[in-house]
Coordinates of C-alpha atoms and ligand atoms in Angstrom, one line a residue:
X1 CA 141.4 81.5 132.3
X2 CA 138.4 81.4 130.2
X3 CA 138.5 85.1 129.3
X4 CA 142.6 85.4 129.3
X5 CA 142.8 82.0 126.7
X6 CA 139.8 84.0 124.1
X7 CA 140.3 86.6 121.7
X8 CA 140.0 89.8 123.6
X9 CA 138.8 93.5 122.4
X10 CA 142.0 95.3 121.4
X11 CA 142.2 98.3 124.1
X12 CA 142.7 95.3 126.6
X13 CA 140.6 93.1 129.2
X14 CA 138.0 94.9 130.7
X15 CA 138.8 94.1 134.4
X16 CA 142.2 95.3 134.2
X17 CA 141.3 98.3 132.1
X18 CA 139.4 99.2 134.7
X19 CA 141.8 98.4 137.3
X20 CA 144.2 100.6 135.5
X21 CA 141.5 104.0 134.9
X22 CA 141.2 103.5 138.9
X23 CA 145.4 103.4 139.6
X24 CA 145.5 106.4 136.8
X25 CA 142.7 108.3 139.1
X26 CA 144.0 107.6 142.3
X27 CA 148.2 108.3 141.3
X28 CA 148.0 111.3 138.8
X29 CA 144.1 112.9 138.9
X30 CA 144.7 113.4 135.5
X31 CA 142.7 117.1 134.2
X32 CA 142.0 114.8 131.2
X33 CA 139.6 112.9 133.0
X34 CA 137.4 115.6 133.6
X35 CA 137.0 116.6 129.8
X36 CA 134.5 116.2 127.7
X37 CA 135.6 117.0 124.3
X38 CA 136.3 113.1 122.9
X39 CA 139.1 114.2 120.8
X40 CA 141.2 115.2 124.4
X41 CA 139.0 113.1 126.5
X42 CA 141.3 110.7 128.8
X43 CA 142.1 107.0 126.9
X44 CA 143.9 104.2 128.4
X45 CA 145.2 101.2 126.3
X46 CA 146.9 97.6 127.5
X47 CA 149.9 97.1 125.6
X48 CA 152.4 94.6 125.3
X49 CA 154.9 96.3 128.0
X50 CA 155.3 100.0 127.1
X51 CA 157.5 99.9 124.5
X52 CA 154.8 98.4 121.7
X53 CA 153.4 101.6 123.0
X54 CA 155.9 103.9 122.6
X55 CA 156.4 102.0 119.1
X56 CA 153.3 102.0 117.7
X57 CA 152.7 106.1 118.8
X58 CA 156.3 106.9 117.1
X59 CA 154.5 105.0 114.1
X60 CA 152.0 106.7 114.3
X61 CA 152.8 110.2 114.7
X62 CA 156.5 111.0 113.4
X63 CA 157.5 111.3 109.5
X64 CA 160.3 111.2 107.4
X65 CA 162.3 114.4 107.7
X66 CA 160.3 116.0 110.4
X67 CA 161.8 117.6 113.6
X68 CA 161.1 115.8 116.9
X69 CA 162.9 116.7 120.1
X70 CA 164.2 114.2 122.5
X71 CA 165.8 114.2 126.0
X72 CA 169.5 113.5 125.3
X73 CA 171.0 110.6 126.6
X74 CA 168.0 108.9 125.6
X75 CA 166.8 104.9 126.2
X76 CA 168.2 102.9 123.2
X77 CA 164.6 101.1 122.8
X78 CA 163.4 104.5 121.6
X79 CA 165.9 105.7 119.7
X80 CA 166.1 102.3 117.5
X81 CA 162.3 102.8 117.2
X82 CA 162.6 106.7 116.3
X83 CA 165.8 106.2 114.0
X84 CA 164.0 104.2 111.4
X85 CA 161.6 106.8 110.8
X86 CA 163.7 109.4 109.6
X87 CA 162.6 112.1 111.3
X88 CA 165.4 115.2 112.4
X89 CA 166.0 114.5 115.7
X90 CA 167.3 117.5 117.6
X91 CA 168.6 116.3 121.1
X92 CA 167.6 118.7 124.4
X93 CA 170.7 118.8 127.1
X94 CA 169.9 116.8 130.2
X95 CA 171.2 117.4 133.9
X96 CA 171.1 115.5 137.7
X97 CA 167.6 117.6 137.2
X98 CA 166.3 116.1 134.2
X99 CA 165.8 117.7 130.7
X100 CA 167.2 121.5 130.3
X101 CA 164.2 123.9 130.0
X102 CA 166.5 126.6 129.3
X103 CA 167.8 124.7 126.4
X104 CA 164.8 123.5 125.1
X105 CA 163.0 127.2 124.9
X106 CA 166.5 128.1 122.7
X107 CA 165.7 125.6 120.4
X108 CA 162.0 126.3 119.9
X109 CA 163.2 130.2 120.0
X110 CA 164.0 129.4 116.2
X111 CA 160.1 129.0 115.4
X112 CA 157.6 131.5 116.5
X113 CA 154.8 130.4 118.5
X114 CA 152.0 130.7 116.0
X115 CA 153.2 128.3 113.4
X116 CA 152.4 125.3 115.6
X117 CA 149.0 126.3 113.8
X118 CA 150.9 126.2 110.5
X119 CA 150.9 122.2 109.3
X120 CA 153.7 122.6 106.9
X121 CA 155.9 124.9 109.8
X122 CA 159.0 122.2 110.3
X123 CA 158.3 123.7 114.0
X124 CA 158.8 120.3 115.9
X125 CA 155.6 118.3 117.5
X126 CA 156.7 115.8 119.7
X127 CA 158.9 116.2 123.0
X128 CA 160.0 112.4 124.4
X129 CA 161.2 112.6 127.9
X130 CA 161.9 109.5 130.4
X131 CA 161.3 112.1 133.9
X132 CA 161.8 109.7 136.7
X133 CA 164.9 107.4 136.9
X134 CA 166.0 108.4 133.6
X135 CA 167.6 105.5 131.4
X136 CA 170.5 105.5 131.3
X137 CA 171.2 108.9 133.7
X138 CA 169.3 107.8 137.0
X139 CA 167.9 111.4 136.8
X140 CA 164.3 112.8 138.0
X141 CA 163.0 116.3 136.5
X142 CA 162.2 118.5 139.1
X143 CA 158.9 119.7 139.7
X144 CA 159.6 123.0 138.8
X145 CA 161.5 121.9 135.5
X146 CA 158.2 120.1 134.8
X147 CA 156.1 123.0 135.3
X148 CA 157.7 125.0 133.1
X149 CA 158.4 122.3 130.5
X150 CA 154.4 121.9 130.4
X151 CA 154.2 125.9 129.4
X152 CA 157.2 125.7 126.6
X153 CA 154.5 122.8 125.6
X154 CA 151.8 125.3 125.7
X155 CA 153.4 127.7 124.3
X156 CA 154.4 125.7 121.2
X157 CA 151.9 122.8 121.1
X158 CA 153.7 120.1 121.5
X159 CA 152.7 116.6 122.4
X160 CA 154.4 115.1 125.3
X161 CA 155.4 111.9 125.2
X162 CA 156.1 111.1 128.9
X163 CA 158.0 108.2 129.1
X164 CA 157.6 106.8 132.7
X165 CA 158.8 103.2 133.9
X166 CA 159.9 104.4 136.5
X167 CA 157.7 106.3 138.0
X168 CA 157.0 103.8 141.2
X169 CA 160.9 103.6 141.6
X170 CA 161.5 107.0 142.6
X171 CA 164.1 107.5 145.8
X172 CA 162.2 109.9 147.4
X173 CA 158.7 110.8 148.8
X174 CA 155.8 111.8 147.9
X175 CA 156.3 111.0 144.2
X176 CA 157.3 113.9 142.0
X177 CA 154.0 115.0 140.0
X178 CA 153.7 113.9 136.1
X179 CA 153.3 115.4 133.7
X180 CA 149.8 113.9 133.0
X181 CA 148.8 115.0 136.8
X182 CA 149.0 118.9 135.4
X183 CA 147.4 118.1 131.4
X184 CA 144.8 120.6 131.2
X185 CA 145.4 120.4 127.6
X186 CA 144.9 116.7 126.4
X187 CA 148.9 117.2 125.6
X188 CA 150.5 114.0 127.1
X189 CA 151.0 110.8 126.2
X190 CA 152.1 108.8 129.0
X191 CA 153.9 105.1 128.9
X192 CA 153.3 102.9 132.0
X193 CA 154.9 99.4 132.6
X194 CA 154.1 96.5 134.6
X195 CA 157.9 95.4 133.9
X196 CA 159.5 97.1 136.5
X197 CA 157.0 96.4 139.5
X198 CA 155.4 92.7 138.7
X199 CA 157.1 91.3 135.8
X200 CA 159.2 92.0 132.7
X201 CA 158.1 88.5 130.8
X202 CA 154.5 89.1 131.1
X203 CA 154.5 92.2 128.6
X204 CA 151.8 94.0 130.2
X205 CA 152.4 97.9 129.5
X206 CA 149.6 100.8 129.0
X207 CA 149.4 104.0 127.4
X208 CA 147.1 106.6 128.8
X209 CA 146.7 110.0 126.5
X210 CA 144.3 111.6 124.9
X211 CA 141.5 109.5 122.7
X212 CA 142.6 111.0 119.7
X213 CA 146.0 109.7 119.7
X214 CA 145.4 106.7 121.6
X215 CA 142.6 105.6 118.6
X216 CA 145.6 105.5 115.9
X217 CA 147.8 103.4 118.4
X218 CA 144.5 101.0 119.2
X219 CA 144.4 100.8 115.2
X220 CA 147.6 100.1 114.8
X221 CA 147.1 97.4 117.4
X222 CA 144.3 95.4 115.2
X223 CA 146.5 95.2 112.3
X224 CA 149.7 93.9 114.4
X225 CA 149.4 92.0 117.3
X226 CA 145.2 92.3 118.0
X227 CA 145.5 93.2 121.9
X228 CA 148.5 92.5 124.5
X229 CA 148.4 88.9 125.4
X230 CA 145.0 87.9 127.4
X231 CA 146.7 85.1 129.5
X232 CA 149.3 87.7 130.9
X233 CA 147.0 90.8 131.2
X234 CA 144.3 88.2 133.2
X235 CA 147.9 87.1 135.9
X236 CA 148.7 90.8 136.3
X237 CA 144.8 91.7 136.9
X238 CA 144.9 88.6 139.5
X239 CA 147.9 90.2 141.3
X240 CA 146.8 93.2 141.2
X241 CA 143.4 92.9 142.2
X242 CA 144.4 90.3 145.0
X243 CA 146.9 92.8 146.6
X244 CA 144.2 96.4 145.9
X245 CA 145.3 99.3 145.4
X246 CA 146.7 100.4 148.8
X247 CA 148.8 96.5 148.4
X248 CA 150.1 97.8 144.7
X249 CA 151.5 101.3 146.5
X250 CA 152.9 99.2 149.6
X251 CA 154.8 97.1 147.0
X252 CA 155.7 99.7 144.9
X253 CA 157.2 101.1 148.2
X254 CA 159.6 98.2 149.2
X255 CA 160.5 97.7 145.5
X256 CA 161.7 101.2 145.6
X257 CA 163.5 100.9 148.6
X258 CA 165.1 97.7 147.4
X259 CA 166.5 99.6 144.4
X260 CA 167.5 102.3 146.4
X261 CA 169.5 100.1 148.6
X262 CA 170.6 98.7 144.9
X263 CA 171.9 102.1 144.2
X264 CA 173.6 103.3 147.5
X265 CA 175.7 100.1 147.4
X266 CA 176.3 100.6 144.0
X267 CA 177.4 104.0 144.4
X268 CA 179.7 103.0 147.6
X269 CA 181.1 100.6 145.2
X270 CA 182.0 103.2 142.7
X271 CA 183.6 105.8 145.7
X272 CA 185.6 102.8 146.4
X273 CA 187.5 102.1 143.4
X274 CA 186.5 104.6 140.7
X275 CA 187.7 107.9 142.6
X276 CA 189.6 109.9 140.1
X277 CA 189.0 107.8 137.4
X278 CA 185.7 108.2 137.2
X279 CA 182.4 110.6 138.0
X280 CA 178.7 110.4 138.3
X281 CA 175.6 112.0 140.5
X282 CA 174.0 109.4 142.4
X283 CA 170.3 108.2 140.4
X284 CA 167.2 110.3 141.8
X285 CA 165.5 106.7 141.0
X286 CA 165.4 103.9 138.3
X287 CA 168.4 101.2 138.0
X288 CA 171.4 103.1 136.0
X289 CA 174.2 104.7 137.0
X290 CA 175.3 107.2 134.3
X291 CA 178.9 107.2 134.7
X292 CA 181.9 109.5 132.8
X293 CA 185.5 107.8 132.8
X294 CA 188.0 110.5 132.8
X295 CA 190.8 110.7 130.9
X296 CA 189.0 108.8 128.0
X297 CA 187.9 110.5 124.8
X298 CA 185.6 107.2 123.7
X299 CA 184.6 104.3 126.4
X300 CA 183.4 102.0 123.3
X301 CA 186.2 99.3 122.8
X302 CA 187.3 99.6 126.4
X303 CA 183.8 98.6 127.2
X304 CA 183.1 96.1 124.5
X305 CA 186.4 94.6 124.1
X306 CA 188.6 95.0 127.4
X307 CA 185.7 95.0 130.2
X308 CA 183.8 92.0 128.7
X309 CA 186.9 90.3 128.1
X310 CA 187.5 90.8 132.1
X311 CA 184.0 89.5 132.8
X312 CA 182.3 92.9 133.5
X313 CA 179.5 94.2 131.7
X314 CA 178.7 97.9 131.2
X315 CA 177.0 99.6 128.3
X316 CA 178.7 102.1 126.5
X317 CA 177.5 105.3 126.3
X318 CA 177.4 106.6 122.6
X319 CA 174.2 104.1 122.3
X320 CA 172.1 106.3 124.3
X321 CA 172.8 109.2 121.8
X322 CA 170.8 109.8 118.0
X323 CA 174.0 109.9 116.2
X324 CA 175.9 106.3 118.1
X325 CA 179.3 106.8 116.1
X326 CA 180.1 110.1 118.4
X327 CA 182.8 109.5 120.6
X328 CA 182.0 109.5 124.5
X329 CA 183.5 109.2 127.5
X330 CA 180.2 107.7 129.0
X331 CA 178.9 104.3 129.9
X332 CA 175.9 103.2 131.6
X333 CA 175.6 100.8 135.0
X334 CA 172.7 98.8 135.7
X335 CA 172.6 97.5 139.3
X336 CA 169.2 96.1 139.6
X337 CA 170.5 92.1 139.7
X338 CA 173.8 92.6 140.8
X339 CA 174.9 91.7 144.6
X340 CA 176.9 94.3 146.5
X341 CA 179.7 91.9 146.2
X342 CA 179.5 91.4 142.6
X343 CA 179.4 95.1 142.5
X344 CA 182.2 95.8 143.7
X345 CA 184.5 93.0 142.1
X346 CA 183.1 94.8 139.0
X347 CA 184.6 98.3 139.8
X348 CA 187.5 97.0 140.3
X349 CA 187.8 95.2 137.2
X350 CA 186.8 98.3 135.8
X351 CA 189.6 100.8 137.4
X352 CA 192.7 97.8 136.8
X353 CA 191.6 98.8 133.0
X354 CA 191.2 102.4 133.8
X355 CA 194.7 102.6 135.3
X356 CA 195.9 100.3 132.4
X357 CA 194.1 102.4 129.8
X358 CA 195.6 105.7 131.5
X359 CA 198.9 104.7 132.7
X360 CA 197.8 105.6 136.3
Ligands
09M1 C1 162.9 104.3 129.4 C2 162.3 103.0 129.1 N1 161.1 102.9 128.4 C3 160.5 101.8 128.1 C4 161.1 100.6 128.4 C5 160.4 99.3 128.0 O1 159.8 98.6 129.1 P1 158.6 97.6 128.9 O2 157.4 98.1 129.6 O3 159.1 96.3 129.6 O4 158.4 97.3 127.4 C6 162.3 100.5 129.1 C7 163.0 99.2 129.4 N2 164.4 99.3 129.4 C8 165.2 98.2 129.2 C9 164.7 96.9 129.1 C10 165.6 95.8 129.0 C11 165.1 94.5 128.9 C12 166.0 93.5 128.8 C13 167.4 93.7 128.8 C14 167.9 95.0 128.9 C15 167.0 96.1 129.0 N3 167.4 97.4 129.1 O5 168.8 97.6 129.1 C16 166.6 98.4 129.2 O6 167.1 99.6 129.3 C17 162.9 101.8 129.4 O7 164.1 101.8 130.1

């Protein structure tokens, strides 16, 4: 208590950076680790849960009227950080798998590989992408889409911002690699959070990437909030320290399954009532359902006027998008609180309005 209630130094408290560096090591071996040159070298920072991190990197790396690419959907949270900045966004298709490589290498195709050494080439810098669990798809990039992602990166020097809540909530075994498991190049910036394993309230997120970035975010830091909280980042270390690191996979393991569980039911719910009316793949990991509703050019007022007014709550989908006034037939379902019951009450709320909206 006495260290978590004291001012503490602004990359976080030392026990749990440590604690962290170790879980890093052990999960990704990041390359990064390994290298010496300080401006690549490996960094980790605490932050107050991964979207101050993912805030304070947008701050400090995008400007107005510059070209960033981002996976499309996309998490809201980023885009109302990214929005405000100004910067071009240009969105890169996403599948089941994950971001498109195959579209992204068309869009770079516009640029040629040597002006990334040009600082006034509009070539675009930064690539966001959520890989696991995908908010709001449910959608995991494949290894192999990963791998060659990495290469476009090469290729065109981007910085990868790898976007990862979900990581630990992946459906299937072993883990897919990250992207910061295969940075030979001191490329990746990497969001981790607490939220989704210990606890959402605590804000306890980190940022691991290379120092050079990571000391603009740590300034930023101690001229905004100083460090993440000390009393929540000394509860997490506790936890985590108490349970060790082979307690923090086991747990990471039966909170994926529960989710899993969470999304089979939800899914079964959604076969049930939603057949014909609706489509979706089933989420790879994460807690969203990505759902189209067929026969609907825009899901907006159905969702926000007709669904809540029937006591189900959905988010509709043109949020996810850069430009949120685009009609789309798309809404997002979260089942990580809802029972199986509740579930499927709420499907069939949805379909009475789906046959309403349709005259089915
Ligand atoms: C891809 C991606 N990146 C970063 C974060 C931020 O997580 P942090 O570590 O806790 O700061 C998130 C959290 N996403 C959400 C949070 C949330 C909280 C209350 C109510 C609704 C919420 N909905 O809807 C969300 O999607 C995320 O999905």
């Amino acid at each position: 208590m006495r260290k978590g209630l004291q001012y503490a130094a602004t990359p976080g408290i030392a026990d749990l950076l440590e604690w962290i560096k170790m879980l890093q090591k052990a999960i990704h071996n990041p390359p990064t680790m390994g290298i010496t040159d300080p401006q690549r070298q490996l960094d980790v920072l605490v932050t107050s849960g991964s979207q101050d991190a993912i805030c304070k990197t947008m701050e400090a790396c995008i400007e107005k009227g510059q070209n960033i690419l981002m996976e499309c959907p996309s998490y809201p949270g980023t885009l109302g950080i990214v929005k405000p900045l100004g910067p071009n966004i240009i969105e890169v298709k996403s599948d089941k798998d994950g971001i498109d490589p195959a579209h992204l290498k068309q869009i770079l195709s516009k640029w040629n590989p040597s002006d990334a050494k040009d600082k006034d080439s509009e070539l675009p810098r930064l690539l966001y992408i959520i890989p696991n669990g995908g908010n709001p798809t449910g959608a995991s990039l494949t290894l192999k889409r990963k791998k060659e992602i990495y290469k476009i990166a090469q290729t065109y020097d981007l910085l990868i911002l790898e976007d990862d809540p979900y990581f630990y909530l992946q459906f299937n075994n072993p883990y897919i690699p990250s992207f910061l498991s295969m940075d030979e190049d001191g490329r990746v910036v990497r969001f981790d959070s607490f939220s989704k394993l210990l606890s959402g309230g605590a804000r306890v997120g980190f940022v691991t990437g290379p120092k050079a970035v990571l000391e603009r975010i740590g300034l930023h830091m101690q001229v905004s909030v100083m460090h993440a909280s000390g009393l929540s980042q000394v509860c997490i270390h506790t936890v985590l320290e108490s349970m060790g690191l082979e307690g923090f996979k086991n747990h990471a393991l039966k909170v994926a399954d529960f989710y899993r569980r969470q999304s089979e039911a939800c899914v079964a719910a959604a076969e049930k009532h939603l057949t014909g009316l609706a489509e979706w793949a089933a989420p790879s990991g994460g807690m969203f359902l990505w759902m189209k509703l067929l026969n609907i050019e825009d899901s907006y007022t159905l969702i926000t006027e007709k669904a809540r007014a029937a006591e189900v709550l959905f988010v509709p989908g043109r949020v996810f998008y850069a430009d949120d006034t685009k009609a789309t037939p798309y809404i997002r379902v979260s089942y990580s609180v809802v029972s199986p019951e509740l579930m499927d009450k709420g499907f069939e709320r949805l379909a009475r309005l789906l046959r309403e909206e349709t005259k089915h």
